[in-house]
Short mmCIF file of C-alpha atoms in Angstrom, two decimals:
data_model
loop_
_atom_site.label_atom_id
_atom_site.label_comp_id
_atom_site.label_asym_id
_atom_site.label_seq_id
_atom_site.Cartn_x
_atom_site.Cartn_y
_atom_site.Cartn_z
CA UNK A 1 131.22 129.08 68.68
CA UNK A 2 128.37 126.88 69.98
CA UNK A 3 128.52 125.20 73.30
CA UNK A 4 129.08 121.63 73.08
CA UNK A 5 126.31 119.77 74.78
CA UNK A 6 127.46 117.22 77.32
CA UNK A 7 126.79 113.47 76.64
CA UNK A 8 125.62 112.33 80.30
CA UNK A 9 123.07 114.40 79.93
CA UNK A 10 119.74 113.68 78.19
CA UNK A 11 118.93 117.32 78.23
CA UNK A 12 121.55 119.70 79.72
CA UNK A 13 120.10 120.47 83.06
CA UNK A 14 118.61 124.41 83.21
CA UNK A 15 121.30 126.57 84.83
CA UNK A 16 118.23 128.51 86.96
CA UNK A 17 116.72 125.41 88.49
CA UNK A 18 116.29 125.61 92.22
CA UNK A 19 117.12 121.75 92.55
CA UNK A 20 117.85 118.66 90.83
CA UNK A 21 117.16 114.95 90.56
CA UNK A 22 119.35 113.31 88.80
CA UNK A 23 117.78 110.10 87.36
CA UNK A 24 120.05 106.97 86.46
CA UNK A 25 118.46 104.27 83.91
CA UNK A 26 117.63 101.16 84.78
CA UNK A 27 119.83 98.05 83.28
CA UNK A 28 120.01 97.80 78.99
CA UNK A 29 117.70 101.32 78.55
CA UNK A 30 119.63 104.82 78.47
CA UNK A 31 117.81 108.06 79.60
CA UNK A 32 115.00 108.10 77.36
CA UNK A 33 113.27 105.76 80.30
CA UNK A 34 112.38 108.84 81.71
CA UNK A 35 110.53 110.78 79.04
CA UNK A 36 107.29 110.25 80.69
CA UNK A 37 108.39 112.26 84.06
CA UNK A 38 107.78 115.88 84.14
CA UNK A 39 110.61 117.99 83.45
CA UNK A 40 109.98 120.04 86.51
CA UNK A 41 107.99 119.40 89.42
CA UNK A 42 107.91 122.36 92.36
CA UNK A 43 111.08 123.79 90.91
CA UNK A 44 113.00 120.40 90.64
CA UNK A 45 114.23 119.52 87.59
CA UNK A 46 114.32 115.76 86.93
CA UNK A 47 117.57 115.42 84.96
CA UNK A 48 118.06 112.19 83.49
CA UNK A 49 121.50 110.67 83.04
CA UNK A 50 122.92 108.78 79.95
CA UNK A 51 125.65 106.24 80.89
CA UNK A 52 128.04 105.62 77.81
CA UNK A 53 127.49 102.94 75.54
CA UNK A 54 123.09 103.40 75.25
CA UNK A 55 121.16 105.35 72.66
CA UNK A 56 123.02 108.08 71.57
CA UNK A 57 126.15 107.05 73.34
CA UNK A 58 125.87 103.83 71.36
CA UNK A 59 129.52 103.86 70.08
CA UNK A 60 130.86 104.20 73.07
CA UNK A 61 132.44 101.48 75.30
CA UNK A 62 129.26 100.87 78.45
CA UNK A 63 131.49 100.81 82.09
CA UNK A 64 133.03 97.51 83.45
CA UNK A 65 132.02 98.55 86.90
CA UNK A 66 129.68 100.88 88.63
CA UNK A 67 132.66 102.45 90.74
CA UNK A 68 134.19 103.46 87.47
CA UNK A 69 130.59 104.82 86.47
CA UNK A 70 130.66 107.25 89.07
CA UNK A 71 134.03 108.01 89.01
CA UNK A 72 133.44 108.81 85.32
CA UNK A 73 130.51 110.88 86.21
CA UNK A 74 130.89 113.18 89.02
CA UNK A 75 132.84 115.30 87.04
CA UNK A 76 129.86 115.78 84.64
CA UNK A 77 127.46 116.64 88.01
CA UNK A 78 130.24 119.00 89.64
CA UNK A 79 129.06 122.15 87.84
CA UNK A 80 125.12 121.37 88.98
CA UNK A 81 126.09 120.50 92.82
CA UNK A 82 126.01 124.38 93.95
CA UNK A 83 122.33 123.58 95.20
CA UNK A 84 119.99 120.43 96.30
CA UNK A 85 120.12 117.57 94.69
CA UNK A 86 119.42 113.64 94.91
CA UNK A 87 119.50 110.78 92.81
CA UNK A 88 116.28 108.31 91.77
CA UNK A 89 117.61 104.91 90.88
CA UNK A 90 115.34 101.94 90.13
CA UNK A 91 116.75 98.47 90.56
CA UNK A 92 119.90 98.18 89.46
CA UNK A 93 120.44 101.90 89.11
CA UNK A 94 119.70 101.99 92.79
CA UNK A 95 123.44 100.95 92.91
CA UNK A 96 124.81 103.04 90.52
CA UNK A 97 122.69 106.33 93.24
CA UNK A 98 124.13 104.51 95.95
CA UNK A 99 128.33 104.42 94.76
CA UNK A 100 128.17 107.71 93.66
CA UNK A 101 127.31 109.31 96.63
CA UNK A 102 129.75 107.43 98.41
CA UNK A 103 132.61 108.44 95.99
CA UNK A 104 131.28 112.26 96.72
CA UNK A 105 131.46 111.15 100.52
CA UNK A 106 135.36 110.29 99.97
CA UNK A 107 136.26 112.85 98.28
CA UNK A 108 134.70 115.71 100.67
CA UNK A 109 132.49 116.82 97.97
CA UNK A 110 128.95 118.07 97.90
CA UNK A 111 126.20 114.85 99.26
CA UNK A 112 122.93 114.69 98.16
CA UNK A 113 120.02 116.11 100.10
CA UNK A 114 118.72 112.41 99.67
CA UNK A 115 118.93 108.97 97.74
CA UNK A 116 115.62 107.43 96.39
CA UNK A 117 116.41 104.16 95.95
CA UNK A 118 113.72 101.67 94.28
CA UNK A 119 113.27 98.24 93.68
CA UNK A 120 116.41 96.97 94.77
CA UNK A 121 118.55 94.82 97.80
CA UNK A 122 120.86 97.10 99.74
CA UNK A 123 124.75 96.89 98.13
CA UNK A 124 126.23 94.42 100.86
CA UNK A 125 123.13 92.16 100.35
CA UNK A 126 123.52 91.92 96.33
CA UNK A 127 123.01 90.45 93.54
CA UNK A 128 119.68 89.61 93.28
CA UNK A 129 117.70 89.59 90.58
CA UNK A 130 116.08 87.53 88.30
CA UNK A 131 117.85 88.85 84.79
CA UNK A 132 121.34 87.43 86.96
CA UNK A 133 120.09 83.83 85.62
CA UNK A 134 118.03 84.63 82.73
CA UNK A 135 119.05 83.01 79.33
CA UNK A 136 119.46 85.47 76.31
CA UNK A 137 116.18 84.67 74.68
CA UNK A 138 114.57 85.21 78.05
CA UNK A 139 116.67 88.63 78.76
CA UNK A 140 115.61 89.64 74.90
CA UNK A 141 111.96 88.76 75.66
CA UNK A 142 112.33 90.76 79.41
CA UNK A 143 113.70 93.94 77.18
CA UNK A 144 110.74 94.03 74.41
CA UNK A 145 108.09 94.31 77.64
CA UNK A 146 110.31 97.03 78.80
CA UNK A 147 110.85 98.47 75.96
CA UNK A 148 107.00 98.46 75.04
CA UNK A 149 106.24 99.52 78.60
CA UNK A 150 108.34 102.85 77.34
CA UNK A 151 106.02 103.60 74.77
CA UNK A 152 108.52 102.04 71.59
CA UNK A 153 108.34 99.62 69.62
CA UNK A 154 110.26 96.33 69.82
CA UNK A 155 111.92 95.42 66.47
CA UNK A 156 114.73 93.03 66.30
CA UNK A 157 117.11 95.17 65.18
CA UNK A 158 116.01 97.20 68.64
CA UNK A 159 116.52 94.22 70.59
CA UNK A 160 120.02 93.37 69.42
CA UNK A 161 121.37 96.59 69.91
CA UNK A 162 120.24 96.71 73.63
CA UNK A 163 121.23 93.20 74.30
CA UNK A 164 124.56 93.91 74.31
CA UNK A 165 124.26 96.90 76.62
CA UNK A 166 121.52 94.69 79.05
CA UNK A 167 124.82 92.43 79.19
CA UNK A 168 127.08 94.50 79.93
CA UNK A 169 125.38 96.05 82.71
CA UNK A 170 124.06 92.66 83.81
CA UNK A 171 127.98 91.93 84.55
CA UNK A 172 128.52 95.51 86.09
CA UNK A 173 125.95 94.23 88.64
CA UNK A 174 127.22 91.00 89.01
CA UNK A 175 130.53 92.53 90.05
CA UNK A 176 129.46 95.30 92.50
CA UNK A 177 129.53 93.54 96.40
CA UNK A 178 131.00 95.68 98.99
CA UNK A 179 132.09 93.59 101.92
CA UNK A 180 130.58 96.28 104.09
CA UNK A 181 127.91 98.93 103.65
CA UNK A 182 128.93 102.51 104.20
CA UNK A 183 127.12 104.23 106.18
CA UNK A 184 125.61 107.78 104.61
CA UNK A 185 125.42 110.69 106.18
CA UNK A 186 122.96 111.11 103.82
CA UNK A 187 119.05 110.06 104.60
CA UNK A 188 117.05 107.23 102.26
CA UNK A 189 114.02 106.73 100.60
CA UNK A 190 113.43 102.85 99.81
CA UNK A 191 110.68 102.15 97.84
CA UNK A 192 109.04 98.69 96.75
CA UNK A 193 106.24 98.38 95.17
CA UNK A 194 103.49 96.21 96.21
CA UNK A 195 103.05 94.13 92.70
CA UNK A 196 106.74 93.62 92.12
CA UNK A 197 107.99 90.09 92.37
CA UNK A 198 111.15 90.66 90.75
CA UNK A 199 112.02 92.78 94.69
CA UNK A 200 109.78 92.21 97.13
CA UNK A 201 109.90 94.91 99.81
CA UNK A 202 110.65 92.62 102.39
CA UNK A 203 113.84 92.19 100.98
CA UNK A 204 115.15 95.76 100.87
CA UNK A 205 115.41 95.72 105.07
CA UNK A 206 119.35 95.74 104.64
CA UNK A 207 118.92 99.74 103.62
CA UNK A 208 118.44 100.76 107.10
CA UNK A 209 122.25 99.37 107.67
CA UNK A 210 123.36 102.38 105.00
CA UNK A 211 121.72 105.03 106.97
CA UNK A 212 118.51 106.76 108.05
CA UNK A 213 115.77 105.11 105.76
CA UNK A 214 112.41 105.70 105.12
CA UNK A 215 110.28 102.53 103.67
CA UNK A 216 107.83 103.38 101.46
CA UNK A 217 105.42 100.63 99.42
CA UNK A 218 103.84 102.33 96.33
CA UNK A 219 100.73 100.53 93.84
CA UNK A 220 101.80 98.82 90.70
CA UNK A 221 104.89 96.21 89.53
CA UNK A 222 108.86 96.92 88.73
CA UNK A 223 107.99 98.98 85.69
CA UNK A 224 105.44 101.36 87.07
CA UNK A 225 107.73 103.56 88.24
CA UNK A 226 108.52 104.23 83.79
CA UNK A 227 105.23 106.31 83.62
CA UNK A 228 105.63 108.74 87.01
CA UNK A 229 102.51 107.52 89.08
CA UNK A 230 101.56 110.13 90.79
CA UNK A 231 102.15 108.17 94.69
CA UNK A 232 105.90 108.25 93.55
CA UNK A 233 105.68 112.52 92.72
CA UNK A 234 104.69 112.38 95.87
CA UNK A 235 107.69 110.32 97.43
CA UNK A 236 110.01 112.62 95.43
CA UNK A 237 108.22 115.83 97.19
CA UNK A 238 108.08 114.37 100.43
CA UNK A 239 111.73 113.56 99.89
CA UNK A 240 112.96 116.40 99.12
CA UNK A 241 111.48 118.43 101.82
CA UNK A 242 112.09 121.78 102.86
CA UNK A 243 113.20 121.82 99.43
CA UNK A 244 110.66 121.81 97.26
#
């Protein structure tokens, strides 16, 4: 009998790989944001994650909240935490990197060797963003730039379909405030990028009240970091250290 692939997976990560990065999509888009990175880089596999309710997860219900997001999905990442690993989240996806690992914290389980976190105000600072007080024609005209910054083409039909999930995640985000940041045990890479006025870097100071951060400002705007520049391969190295 054939293995069933797993879901939460845009492609089921290698069982050889030395380490993973396990990439979360940004608000509305599923895992396909991350076709353009390399599937390896120095024996890292960049594993991107699909959240229900996006592309081919369509029929299913997207999360109410991000702590039920990760609760939902550390069981899928148990069987690939034997070795390193860290998750890349941009913007609001940041949050998403940043609950999960403290849910693993909680529960004793295996941390992350580090948390890139990208475009995005620390947790207890939140929400911010611009899309928190867009109308829907201006949310549906924000997704067809993304969408064409992906490489794909922008029909209506296209457009409806990820409307729904950009709103539903738009009111995950809306939700997630902890009174208090906890503090990781677990060491940060912040990046901004120097273009970006949707999160300027000077707002992502509050990191450094998580835990040990590094602030890094990269070329380019919020969607840059779609196509893999090669100054953010180079964060994700650097990063991962002794690891790679």
């Amino acid at each position: 009998m054939a293995a069933v692939r797993n879901r939460w997976f845009a492609r089921e990560p290698k069982p050889n790989s030395h380490a993973y990065v396990f990439c979360l999509p940004y608000s509305g888009c599923g895992a396909s944001m991350y076709r353009q990175w390399p599937e390896v880089m120095h024996g890292v596999e960049m594993c991107a994650v699909q959240p229900p309710g996006r592309e081919n997860r369509l029929r299913e219900p997207a999360f109410d909240t991000y702590e039920e997001l990760a609760e939902a999905l550390i069981p899928q990442l148990l069987p690939y935490l034997d070795r390193p690993f860290a998750f890349f989240g941009h913007c609001a996806s940041s949050l998403v990197g940043y609950e999960v690992t403290v849910q693993l914290l909680g529960r004793g389980l295996p941390l992350p060797t580090r948390l890139f976190v990208s475009s995005q105000v620390a947790p207890h600072q939140g929400p911010h963003g611009r899309f928190l007080d867009m109308t829907d024609e201006q949310l549906a005209d924000e997704l067809s730039l993304l969408i064409t910054e992906m490489g794909g083409n922008p029909r209506p039909d296209i457009i409806d379909v990820a409307m729904g999930t950009l709103l539903a995640d738009i009111a995950a985000n809306r939700r997630y405030k902890p009174a208090e940041p906890t503090v990781l045990p677990v060491p940060i890479t912040a990046l901004s990028w120097r273009e970006d006025k949707e999160v300027p870097g000077v707002l992502m100071g509050g990191w450094s009240e998580c835990g040990e951060v590094a602030f890094r400002e990269l070329e380019g705007g919020h969607y840059r970091f779609i196509s893999a520049p090669e100054t953010l391969k180079d964060e994700l190295r650097r990063g991962m250290g002794a690891v790679v």
